[in-house]
Amino acid sequence: AAFGVGLFPTTSNKLNKKSYQNSDDDEFPWKFEGRAVLCPMIVQVDDRQLRAKAKAAGVEHGDLPYQPWSLGGWSVGGVVALEYDDSPVGPYIEYVDLGCFAALLHQLEGQDGSRFVLGQVGSRLYVNEPKAMTLCERVWSLEALRATADVVEKHGGTLSTFFPEEQTILDKVLPSIPVTNIPLWWTPTITAIWAQLIPRLPWAKSDPTPLALNRLRISGQAKWVPRRVPDLENSSKGETS
């Protein structure tokens, strides 16, 4: 699916370098354009890894500030592969391993009530360019792993692998669905993306959490394309620098 993404700065990242801002929209100063593929799968929830990531994000004792939704230790996860043509650091490729489906009750700042959101929490994020690793760290305090050749192969290769020139009959019949400025929320420190499906809950109370909800909006064309599922076994062979 072709897409465009705008990211909104929150209080937690106002001090980051403005040199990375690449949009004329002051409300969403970071812009990403390209294409993405979502491959949902049933995955085993790695509770230890999720708690370690939450602790690294500033959550005391590594307790999970969100509620994973799983059955018998299994949840809906998968992989997202993204190929950016334009970003604050130019073109690069990104892969995100999705660790579980989850719900979050987030206390509203300066208001009564909470925001209830549903989404996907990532377990690992890979990029193929060192400059993209630096961008993730400096702007969003997000640790990105280096996408080595074996990681790229296990995630299905480049996005051209998902979109070959020869199309099936089903590809031609299924229509593309336009989406414009879909509002979402993003928590970079735990690589999570959320959707608010119901209005805020003025009566709901929740404990304050250090996890920020950054505003995100997506526009583009969405289409279901039947393709092979990537092999994510041992995909954690990334390099850090």
Rosetta silent file (secondary structure, phi, psi, omega in degrees, C-alpha in Angstrom):
SEQUENCE: AAFGVGLFPTTSNKLNKKSYQNSDDDEFPWKFEGRAVLCPMIVQVDDRQLRAKAKAAGVEHGDLPYQPWSLGGWSVGGVVALEYDDSPVGPYIEYVDLGCFAALLHQLEGQDGSRFVLGQVGSRLYVNEPKAMTLCERVWSLEALRATADVVEKHGGTLSTFFPEEQTILDKVLPSIPVTNIPLWWTPTITAIWAQLIPRLPWAKSDPTPLALNRLRISGQAKWVPRRVPDLENSSKGETS
SCORE:     score description
SCORE:     0.000 S_00000001
   1 L     0.000  130.732  175.018    0.000    0.000    0.000 S_00000001
   2 E   -77.468  144.615 -175.036    1.310    3.429   -0.885 S_00000001
   3 E  -154.361  164.573  169.720    1.152    5.840    2.005 S_00000001
   4 E  -134.949  137.844 -175.859    2.164    9.143    3.527 S_00000001
   5 E  -125.133  135.929  172.417    2.698    9.620    7.248 S_00000001
   6 E  -117.208  135.404 -179.138    2.799   12.782    9.346 S_00000001
   7 E  -114.907  135.675 -175.896    4.187   12.778   12.886 S_00000001
   8 L  -100.057  132.327  178.565    3.206   15.286   15.558 S_00000001
   9 L   -78.151  135.141  175.631    5.775   16.506   18.153 S_00000001
  10 L  -108.095  176.919 -178.253    4.773   16.098   21.800 S_00000001
  11 H   -55.479  -34.850 -175.025    6.193   17.663   24.938 S_00000001
  12 H   -69.694  -19.535 -178.651    8.599   14.766   25.354 S_00000001
  13 H  -125.033   20.849  178.729   10.387   15.418   22.068 S_00000001
  14 L   -67.863  -22.294 -176.610   10.208   19.186   21.603 S_00000001
  15 L   -85.828   -2.370 -179.043   13.895   19.468   22.493 S_00000001
  16 L   -72.224  161.045 -173.774   15.039   17.233   19.634 S_00000001
  17 L   -64.419  128.635  179.908   16.979   18.697   16.736 S_00000001
  18 H   -72.654  -10.908 -178.899   14.817   20.615   14.282 S_00000001
  19 H   -63.395  -18.917  179.881   17.246   19.687   11.503 S_00000001
  20 H   -85.865   -9.622 -178.068   15.322   16.424   11.073 S_00000001
  21 L   -73.452  128.818 -174.673   12.020   18.169   10.332 S_00000001
  22 L  -128.350   19.638 -179.008   11.164   17.782    6.637 S_00000001
  23 L  -124.952  149.082  176.375    7.561   19.010    6.395 S_00000001
  24 L   -82.079   -8.267  179.672    6.027   22.452    5.915 S_00000001
  25 L   -85.123  110.095 -177.654    3.188   21.446    8.230 S_00000001
  26 L   -63.685  -26.582 -178.776    4.065   22.821   11.683 S_00000001
  27 L   -75.611  -32.406  177.968    1.564   20.459   13.298 S_00000001
  28 L  -129.970   80.036 -171.014    3.184   17.364   11.737 S_00000001
  29 L   -75.923  -11.931  178.408    6.820   18.372   11.052 S_00000001
  30 E  -109.827  126.636 -174.871    8.106   14.855   10.238 S_00000001
  31 E  -123.939  136.610  176.506    6.945   13.314    6.981 S_00000001
  32 E  -128.851  129.716  178.171    7.438    9.805    5.606 S_00000001
  33 E  -129.577  141.031 -179.696    6.340    8.740    2.119 S_00000001
  34 E   166.106 -138.819 -178.779    6.624    5.334    0.502 S_00000001
  35 E  -143.540  156.331 -176.328    4.943    1.942    0.605 S_00000001
  36 E  -145.332  154.255  175.977    4.268   -0.683    3.237 S_00000001
  37 E  -130.190  129.857  175.493    3.200   -4.288    3.589 S_00000001
  38 E  -108.843  122.507  177.740    1.458   -5.733    6.660 S_00000001
  39 E  -116.581   92.718  179.129    1.687   -9.502    7.139 S_00000001
  40 E   -71.333  143.092  178.695   -0.454  -10.495   10.161 S_00000001
  41 E  -147.219  160.904  170.796    0.392  -13.781   11.862 S_00000001
  42 E   -86.291  122.010 -175.152   -0.383  -15.662   15.059 S_00000001
  43 E  -125.213  155.722  175.654    2.713  -15.276   17.254 S_00000001
  44 E   -83.561  129.027 -176.960    3.784  -16.477   20.663 S_00000001
  45 L   -75.188  124.325  177.523    3.883  -13.629   23.175 S_00000001
  46 L   -95.621   87.749 -175.004    7.352  -13.115   24.657 S_00000001
  47 H   -60.805  -38.510 -178.905    6.369  -11.671   28.046 S_00000001
  48 H   -63.110  -43.004 -179.881    9.982  -11.355   29.218 S_00000001
  49 H   -67.512  -40.049  179.677   10.975   -9.291   26.188 S_00000001
  50 H   -63.685  -39.972  179.399    7.916   -7.049   26.469 S_00000001
  51 H   -69.236  -37.666  177.818    8.670   -6.355   30.146 S_00000001
  52 H   -64.720  -38.585  179.339   12.327   -5.632   29.416 S_00000001
  53 H   -69.577  -38.406  177.672   11.325   -3.147   26.728 S_00000001
  54 H   -65.210  -39.448  178.676    8.814   -1.466   29.051 S_00000001
  55 H   -65.133  -41.073  177.681   11.487   -1.149   31.755 S_00000001
  56 H   -64.187  -25.558  179.753   13.922    0.386   29.250 S_00000001
  57 L   -84.275   -0.731  175.923   11.175    2.894   28.369 S_00000001
  58 L   104.859    7.121  178.695   11.017    4.084   31.984 S_00000001
  59 L   -82.489  124.635 -175.966    8.234    1.928   33.393 S_00000001
  60 H   -61.390  138.538  175.804    9.067    1.011   36.994 S_00000001
  61 H    62.587    7.969  179.105    9.819   -2.652   37.730 S_00000001
  62 H    69.974   17.220  177.068    9.210   -3.490   34.080 S_00000001
  63 L   -67.682  146.262 -179.857    5.466   -3.798   34.634 S_00000001
  64 L   -80.219  121.923  179.085    3.431   -3.649   31.451 S_00000001
  65 L   -80.117   -1.418  178.347    1.447   -0.377   31.255 S_00000001
  66 L  -125.517  169.000 -178.775   -0.820   -1.974   28.663 S_00000001
  67 E  -110.735  107.202  175.502   -2.826   -5.214   28.606 S_00000001
  68 E   -64.708  139.428  175.909   -1.707   -7.797   26.031 S_00000001
  69 E  -103.702  111.356 -177.514   -4.611   -9.679   24.491 S_00000001
  70 L  -143.810  165.576  177.297   -3.660  -13.301   24.046 S_00000001
  71 E  -133.497  112.367 -178.987   -5.113  -16.797   24.245 S_00000001
  72 L    64.192   29.259  179.842   -2.927  -19.525   25.692 S_00000001
  73 L    84.956    6.470  179.688    0.156  -17.347   25.246 S_00000001
  74 E  -119.147  145.438 -177.080   -0.557  -16.607   21.559 S_00000001
  75 E  -144.501  175.288  176.132   -1.651  -13.313   20.024 S_00000001
  76 E   -85.733  119.500  177.838   -2.044  -11.521   16.696 S_00000001
  77 E  -137.735 -132.868  178.591    1.303  -10.129   15.564 S_00000001
  78 E   128.474 -145.777 -178.915    3.333  -10.423   12.390 S_00000001
  79 E  -145.321  144.548  170.481    5.597   -8.071   10.506 S_00000001
  80 E  -116.070  125.383  175.804    5.354   -4.676    8.826 S_00000001
  81 E  -110.343  128.168 -176.937    7.791   -3.964    6.000 S_00000001
  82 E  -128.155  138.263  176.586    8.157   -0.326    4.935 S_00000001
  83 E  -123.451  109.176 -176.208   10.142    1.235    2.094 S_00000001
  84 E   -91.860  127.897  171.212   10.504    5.001    2.405 S_00000001
  85 E   -87.561  -29.760 -179.744   11.137    7.129   -0.672 S_00000001
  86 E  -139.521  134.075  178.470   11.160   10.290    1.423 S_00000001
  87 L  -159.220  175.330  177.400   11.905   10.718    5.141 S_00000001
  88 L   -60.474  -17.629  179.015   13.882   13.091    7.376 S_00000001
  89 L  -123.416   19.197  178.582   17.035   11.121    6.409 S_00000001
  90 L    86.770 -167.833 -176.409   16.136   10.122    2.855 S_00000001
  91 L   -68.041  141.141  169.411   15.231    6.668    1.498 S_00000001
  92 E  -166.100  168.330 -179.032   15.564    3.577    3.673 S_00000001
  93 E  -112.003  143.952 -177.657   13.884    0.271    4.468 S_00000001
  94 E  -137.471  141.584  174.309   12.346   -0.662    7.813 S_00000001
  95 E  -127.532  138.371  177.235   10.954   -3.863    9.299 S_00000001
  96 E  -126.920  120.684  172.404    8.945   -4.129   12.505 S_00000001
  97 E   -82.653  123.437 -179.095    8.264   -7.430   14.250 S_00000001
  98 E   -91.136  123.346 -172.660    4.869   -7.160   15.952 S_00000001
  99 E   -88.647  -32.415 -179.095    4.874   -8.867   19.345 S_00000001
 100 E  -171.606  161.995  170.640    1.216   -8.811   20.394 S_00000001
 101 E   -88.923  139.500 -172.786   -2.190   -7.185   20.156 S_00000001
 102 E  -149.652  165.112  175.517   -2.862   -4.987   23.200 S_00000001
 103 E  -124.304  147.291 -178.383   -5.120   -2.443   24.893 S_00000001
 104 E  -137.583  132.378  172.925   -4.043    0.691   26.765 S_00000001
 105 E  -107.655  109.310 -170.936   -5.926    2.997   29.136 S_00000001
 106 E  -109.886  122.831 -179.802   -4.011    6.277   29.039 S_00000001
 107 E   -66.920  128.821  179.668   -4.611    9.047   31.573 S_00000001
 108 L   -75.263  136.452 -179.620   -5.371   12.362   29.863 S_00000001
 109 L   -76.153  126.000  176.927   -3.063   15.224   30.813 S_00000001
 110 L    70.009   11.759 -179.935   -4.868   18.069   32.602 S_00000001
 111 L  -135.617  159.613  173.826   -8.273   16.436   32.060 S_00000001
 112 L   -81.510  143.960  176.162  -10.565   14.037   33.831 S_00000001
 113 L    98.301 -177.512 -175.794  -10.830   10.570   32.377 S_00000001
 114 E  -137.378  163.853  176.105   -8.717    8.364   30.157 S_00000001
 115 E  -106.650  124.990  179.845   -8.214    7.482   26.521 S_00000001
 116 E  -100.937  121.707 -177.872   -8.847    3.820   25.611 S_00000001
 117 E  -130.977  153.147  175.019   -6.834    2.610   22.611 S_00000001
 118 E  -119.742  147.327  179.993   -6.165   -0.718   20.896 S_00000001
 119 E  -175.451 -166.072 -179.800   -3.084   -1.536   18.915 S_00000001
 120 E  -115.112  133.048  175.973    0.025   -3.525   18.141 S_00000001
 121 E  -104.660  124.698 -178.497    3.153   -3.566   20.298 S_00000001
 122 E   -82.313  151.429  176.781    6.363   -4.265   18.393 S_00000001
 123 E   -99.910  -36.830  178.519    9.118   -6.535   19.639 S_00000001
 124 E  -146.071  149.296  175.801   11.947   -5.441   17.329 S_00000001
 125 E  -128.913  131.011 -179.330   12.547   -2.732   14.734 S_00000001
 126 E  -120.489  144.045  171.827   15.170   -2.988   11.987 S_00000001
 127 E  -134.817  154.356 -175.111   16.444   -0.391    9.519 S_00000001
 128 L   -99.473    4.260 -179.108   18.991   -0.821    6.736 S_00000001
 129 L  -127.446  131.607  177.087   20.707    2.576    7.074 S_00000001
 130 H   -57.567  -34.496 -179.791   22.874    3.826    9.975 S_00000001
 131 H   -65.971  -29.416  176.645   21.434    7.330    9.503 S_00000001
 132 H   -72.566  -34.295  175.565   17.961    5.899   10.152 S_00000001
 133 H   -62.585  -41.605  178.669   19.234    4.315   13.378 S_00000001
 134 H   -65.413  -41.500  177.440   20.501    7.738   14.450 S_00000001
 135 H   -57.992  -48.348 -178.654   17.156    9.352   13.557 S_00000001
 136 H   -60.154  -40.352 -176.689   15.244    6.848   15.703 S_00000001
 137 H   -73.631  -45.646 -173.550   17.548    7.391   18.666 S_00000001
 138 H   -75.433  -37.113 -174.069   17.840   11.201   18.564 S_00000001
 139 H   -91.588  -38.782 -173.429   14.246   12.122   17.761 S_00000001
 140 H  -122.547    6.713 -178.959   12.198    9.367   19.424 S_00000001
 141 L    52.648   41.034 -176.095   14.620    7.619   21.835 S_00000001
 142 L  -111.025  123.715  177.738   13.870    4.447   19.900 S_00000001
 143 L   -79.782  122.543  176.685   16.453    1.678   19.607 S_00000001
 144 L  -114.491  138.519  177.047   16.652    0.335   16.052 S_00000001
 145 E   -91.260  153.467  178.743   18.627   -2.742   15.047 S_00000001
 146 E   -77.968  125.632  179.777   20.693   -2.931   11.872 S_00000001
 147 L   -80.053   95.522  177.608   18.902   -4.942    9.190 S_00000001
 148 L   -77.121  173.871 -174.836   21.597   -7.334    8.033 S_00000001
 149 H   -59.240  -38.466 -178.527   21.235   -9.470    4.908 S_00000001
 150 H   -70.837  -32.997  177.068   19.785  -12.441    6.798 S_00000001
 151 H   -66.149  -44.639  178.998   17.201  -10.232    8.521 S_00000001
 152 H   -60.012  -43.086 -179.075   16.097   -8.781    5.172 S_00000001
 153 H   -63.804  -43.620 -177.836   15.806  -12.276    3.699 S_00000001
 154 H   -69.882  -22.453  178.713   13.734  -13.611    6.608 S_00000001
 155 L   -92.590   12.643  174.949   11.381  -10.625    6.374 S_00000001
 156 L    98.522    8.751 -179.806   10.597  -11.336    2.734 S_00000001
 157 L    77.916 -160.645  176.394   13.355   -9.342    1.039 S_00000001
 158 L   -72.440  168.011 -176.469   12.759   -5.886   -0.393 S_00000001
 159 H   -67.674  -16.937  175.142    9.204   -4.754   -0.996 S_00000001
 160 H   -63.575  -23.160  176.034    9.581   -5.587   -4.695 S_00000001
 161 H   -65.278  -35.444 -178.582    9.332   -9.202   -3.505 S_00000001
 162 L   -80.572  -25.176 -176.388    5.798   -8.479   -2.309 S_00000001
 163 L  -123.032   68.720  178.363    4.815   -6.539   -5.435 S_00000001
 164 L   -67.998  160.644 -178.596    6.127   -8.423   -8.501 S_00000001
 165 L   -64.766  -35.386 -179.939    5.327   -7.089  -11.959 S_00000001
 166 L   -80.400  118.143 -178.035    3.201  -10.135  -12.772 S_00000001
 167 L  -100.434  148.765  174.510   -0.157   -9.767  -11.019 S_00000001
 168 L   -82.430  168.091  177.981   -2.673  -12.478  -10.241 S_00000001
 169 H   -61.582  -38.837 -179.464   -6.314  -12.225  -11.274 S_00000001
 170 H   -64.447  -37.473  177.568   -7.255  -11.559   -7.643 S_00000001
 171 H   -59.291  -39.809 -176.198   -4.781   -8.655   -7.495 S_00000001
 172 H   -75.268  -31.668 -176.719   -6.479   -7.045  -10.497 S_00000001
 173 H   -78.214  -41.383 -175.995  -10.034   -7.587   -9.229 S_00000001
 174 L   -68.125  127.715 -178.677   -9.605   -6.322   -5.679 S_00000001
 175 L   -80.112  156.643  172.074   -9.985   -2.534   -5.559 S_00000001
 176 L   -82.772  145.884 -179.392   -7.678   -0.170   -3.717 S_00000001
 177 E  -110.137  116.094  178.416   -9.183    1.658   -0.752 S_00000001
 178 E   -73.769  137.627  174.961   -8.210    5.332   -0.389 S_00000001
 179 E  -127.022  138.387 -176.416   -7.465    6.510    3.135 S_00000001
 180 E  -132.186  119.023  174.993   -6.993   10.167    4.059 S_00000001
 181 E    50.090   50.731  175.942   -5.528   11.517    7.295 S_00000001
 182 E   -69.284  120.412 -178.116   -6.421    8.488    9.415 S_00000001
 183 E   -80.191  127.328  176.366   -5.713    9.565   13.035 S_00000001
 184 E  -133.895  176.892  175.820   -3.583    7.150   15.044 S_00000001
 185 E  -127.230  149.584 -175.197   -1.312    7.255   18.082 S_00000001
 186 E  -135.626  132.602  174.599    2.291    6.131   18.311 S_00000001
 187 E  -116.858   92.642 -171.890    4.463    5.173   21.291 S_00000001
 188 H   -64.046  -33.492 -174.418    7.998    4.969   19.867 S_00000001
 189 H   -64.452  -22.294  175.311    9.786    3.790   23.026 S_00000001
 190 H  -119.596   14.263  177.978    7.930    0.444   22.857 S_00000001
 191 L    51.358   54.023 -177.548    7.371    0.503   19.068 S_00000001
 192 E  -120.146  145.995  175.772    3.587    0.540   19.440 S_00000001
 193 E  -127.695  136.663 -170.702    0.838    1.988   17.259 S_00000001
 194 E  -128.236  152.374  172.930   -2.674    2.577   18.587 S_00000001
 195 E  -124.684  134.201  177.775   -6.160    3.357   17.301 S_00000001
 196 L   -97.221  104.388 -174.267   -8.807    5.095   19.401 S_00000001
 197 L   -89.775  -18.209  179.271  -12.055    3.399   18.423 S_00000001
 198 L  -129.869  156.692  178.572  -14.288    5.015   21.057 S_00000001
 199 L   -61.695  168.005 -179.890  -14.387    8.555   22.539 S_00000001
 200 L   -60.124  152.630 -178.489  -12.505    9.334   25.731 S_00000001
 201 E  -103.015   98.992 -173.622  -13.867    7.846   28.932 S_00000001
 202 L   -66.179  -21.767 -177.654  -14.442   10.781   31.358 S_00000001
 203 L   -94.190  -12.592 -174.318  -15.176    8.451   34.299 S_00000001
 204 L   -80.971  137.607  177.152  -12.250    6.055   33.801 S_00000001
 205 L  -114.662  141.423  176.614   -9.171    6.372   35.981 S_00000001
 206 L  -143.522  154.819  178.587   -5.739    4.987   35.180 S_00000001
 207 L   -71.071  140.984  176.666   -2.301    5.230   36.726 S_00000001
 208 L   -58.298  142.896  179.713    0.023    7.772   35.094 S_00000001
 209 L  -128.744  145.223  177.558    2.472    6.142   32.698 S_00000001
 210 L   -73.518   -5.389 -179.014    5.760    7.438   31.260 S_00000001
 211 L   -76.491  127.150 -179.749    4.663    6.199   27.845 S_00000001
 212 L   -90.976  146.627  171.189    3.787    9.052   25.501 S_00000001
 213 L  -106.855  105.318  178.483    1.046    8.924   22.904 S_00000001
 214 E   -90.423  139.717  179.375    2.287   10.840   19.869 S_00000001
 215 E   -73.352  142.233 -177.573   -0.197   11.889   17.225 S_00000001
 216 E  -143.763  141.468  175.018    0.153   10.216   13.843 S_00000001
 217 E  -136.021  143.567 -174.767   -1.859   10.484   10.630 S_00000001
 218 E  -127.486  136.894  174.116   -1.743    8.281    7.556 S_00000001
 219 E  -132.565  151.360  177.312   -2.949    8.851    3.995 S_00000001
 220 E   156.791 -155.135  178.603   -2.643    6.640    0.935 S_00000001
 221 E  -122.570  128.768 -179.910   -4.071    3.629   -0.881 S_00000001
 222 E  -112.704  140.336 -179.518   -4.696    0.308    0.890 S_00000001
 223 L  -153.338  138.220  176.017   -5.119   -3.035   -0.864 S_00000001
 224 L   -82.498  123.974 -179.088   -5.129   -6.683    0.184 S_00000001
 225 L  -125.598  114.682  179.578   -2.496   -8.588   -1.785 S_00000001
 226 L   -70.283  115.502 -179.289   -2.151  -12.372   -1.254 S_00000001
 227 L  -141.414  165.826  179.873    1.556  -13.053   -0.811 S_00000001
 228 L   -66.594  149.456  179.544    3.747  -15.500    1.041 S_00000001
 229 L   -85.516  133.146  179.282    4.277  -14.915    4.750 S_00000001
 230 L   -61.708  153.679  175.923    7.860  -14.052    5.779 S_00000001
 231 L   -93.697  105.294 -175.511    9.864  -16.545    7.827 S_00000001
 232 L   -94.504    5.654  179.998   10.597  -14.724   11.097 S_00000001
 233 L   -62.797  128.777 -179.224   12.349  -17.623   12.846 S_00000001
 234 L    61.430   27.198 -177.978   15.633  -16.392   14.345 S_00000001
 235 L   -75.439   -0.757 -177.999   14.995  -12.953   12.862 S_00000001
 236 L   -81.814   10.061  179.547   16.561  -11.335   15.929 S_00000001
 237 L   -78.713   66.548  177.845   20.042  -11.570   14.382 S_00000001
 238 L  -103.428  165.056  177.665   20.411   -7.810   14.164 S_00000001
 239 E  -115.363  141.738  175.668   23.433   -5.654   14.807 S_00000001
 240 L  -109.877  154.941  177.035   23.517   -2.582   16.989 S_00000001
 241 L  -149.915    0.000    0.000   25.892    0.319   16.710 S_00000001
